[in-house]
C-alpha positions in Angstrom: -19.9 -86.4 -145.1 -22.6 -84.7 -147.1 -23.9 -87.1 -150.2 -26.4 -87.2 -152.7 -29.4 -84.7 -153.4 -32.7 -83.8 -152.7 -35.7 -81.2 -153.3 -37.2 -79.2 -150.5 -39.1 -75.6 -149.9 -38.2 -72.4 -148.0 -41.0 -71.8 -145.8 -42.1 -68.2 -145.2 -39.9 -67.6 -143.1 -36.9 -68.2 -144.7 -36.2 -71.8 -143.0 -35.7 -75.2 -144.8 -35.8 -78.4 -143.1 -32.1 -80.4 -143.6 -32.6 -83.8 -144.5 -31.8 -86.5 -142.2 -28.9 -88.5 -144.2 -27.3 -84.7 -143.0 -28.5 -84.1 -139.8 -25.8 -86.8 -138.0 -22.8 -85.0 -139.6 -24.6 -81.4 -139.3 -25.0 -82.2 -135.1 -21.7 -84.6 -134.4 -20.0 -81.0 -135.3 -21.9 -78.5 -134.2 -23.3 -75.1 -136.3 -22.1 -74.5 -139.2 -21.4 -71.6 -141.7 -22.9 -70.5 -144.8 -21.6 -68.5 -147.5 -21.9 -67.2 -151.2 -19.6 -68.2 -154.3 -19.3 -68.0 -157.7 -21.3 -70.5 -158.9 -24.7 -69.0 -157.8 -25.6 -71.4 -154.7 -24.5 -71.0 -151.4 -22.1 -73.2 -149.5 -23.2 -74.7 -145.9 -20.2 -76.1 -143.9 -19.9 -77.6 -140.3 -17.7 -76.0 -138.1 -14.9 -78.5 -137.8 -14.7 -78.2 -142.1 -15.3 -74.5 -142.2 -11.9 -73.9 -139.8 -9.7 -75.9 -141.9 -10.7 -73.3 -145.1 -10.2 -70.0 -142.3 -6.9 -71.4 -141.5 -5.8 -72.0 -145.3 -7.5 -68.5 -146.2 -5.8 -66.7 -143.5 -2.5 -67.5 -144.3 -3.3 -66.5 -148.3 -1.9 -62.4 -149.1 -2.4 -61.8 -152.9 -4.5 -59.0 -154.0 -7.0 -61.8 -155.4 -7.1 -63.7 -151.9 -8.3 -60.3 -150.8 -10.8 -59.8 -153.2 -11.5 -63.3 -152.5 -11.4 -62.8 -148.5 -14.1 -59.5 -149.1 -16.8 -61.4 -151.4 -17.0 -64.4 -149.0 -16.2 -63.7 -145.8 -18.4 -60.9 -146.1 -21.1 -62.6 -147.1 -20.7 -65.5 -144.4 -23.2 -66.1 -141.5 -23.3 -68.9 -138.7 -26.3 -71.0 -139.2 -27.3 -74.0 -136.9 -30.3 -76.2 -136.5 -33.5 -75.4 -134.6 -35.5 -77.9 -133.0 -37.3 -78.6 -135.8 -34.2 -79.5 -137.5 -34.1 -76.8 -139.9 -31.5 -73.7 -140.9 -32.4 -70.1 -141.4 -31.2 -68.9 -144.5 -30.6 -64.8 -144.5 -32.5 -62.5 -146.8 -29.1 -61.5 -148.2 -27.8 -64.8 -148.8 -31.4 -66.3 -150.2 -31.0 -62.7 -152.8 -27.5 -63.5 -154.0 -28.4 -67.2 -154.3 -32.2 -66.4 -156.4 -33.7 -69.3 -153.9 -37.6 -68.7 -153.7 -39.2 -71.3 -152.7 -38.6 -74.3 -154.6 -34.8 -75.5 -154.1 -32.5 -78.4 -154.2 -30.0 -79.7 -151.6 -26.7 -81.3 -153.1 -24.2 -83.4 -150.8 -20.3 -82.6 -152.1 -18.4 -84.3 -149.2 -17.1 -81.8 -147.0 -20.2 -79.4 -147.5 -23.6 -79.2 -149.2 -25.0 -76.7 -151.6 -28.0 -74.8 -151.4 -29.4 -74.2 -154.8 -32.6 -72.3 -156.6 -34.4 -75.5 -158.4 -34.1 -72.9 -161.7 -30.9 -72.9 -161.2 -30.1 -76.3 -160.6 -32.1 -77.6 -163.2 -30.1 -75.4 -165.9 -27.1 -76.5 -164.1 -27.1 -80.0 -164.7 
């Protein structure tokens, strides 16, 4: 499970290093997926988590679960770590989510959060 917080930089090339209190869960289940939401952060699951939300979503056929389904589905992206232990983050998602360089890493359980450190510290 993902706990606590932590500050950390993008490098240039859009990569940030995951902290080790994460990297056990992060490679007992494999890659993981990243996505957008309304709060302004992104979302990084592991694999085994991330099915268990497709299944539920799947299964969901209002108008808004489609709507839903569009915004962040369509933003998702499979991310894993390198060798070096750390994730690439996509230009689109790294946009959406205002991260630059400085941002913050927040354990909730199941997943962690990706934030801007802007947006996180007006968040709190």
């Amino acid at each position: 499970m993902f706990k606590s917080s932590s500050f950390h930089t993008i490098d240039p090339k859009s990569r940030v290093i995951i902290p080790s209190r994460f990297r056990a869960h992060i490679k007992a289940f494999g890659n993981g997926v990243m996505i957008s939401n309304m709060d302004g952060c992104l979302y990084a699951y592991v694999l085994d988590e991330w099915m268990k939300i497709e299944k539920k979503i799947l299964s969901a056929k209002s108008r808004y679960m489609r709507q839903f389904k569009r915004f962040f589905l369509g933003n998702a992206c499979e991310c894993m770590c390198d060798k070096q232990d750390r994730i690439l983050i996509p230009q689109s998602l790294k946009s959406y989510a205002g991260l630059e360089k400085k941002i913050v890493l927040v354990g909730v359980l199941d997943h962690f959060e990706i934030w801007s450190r802007e947006r996180w510290d007006n968040e709190k």
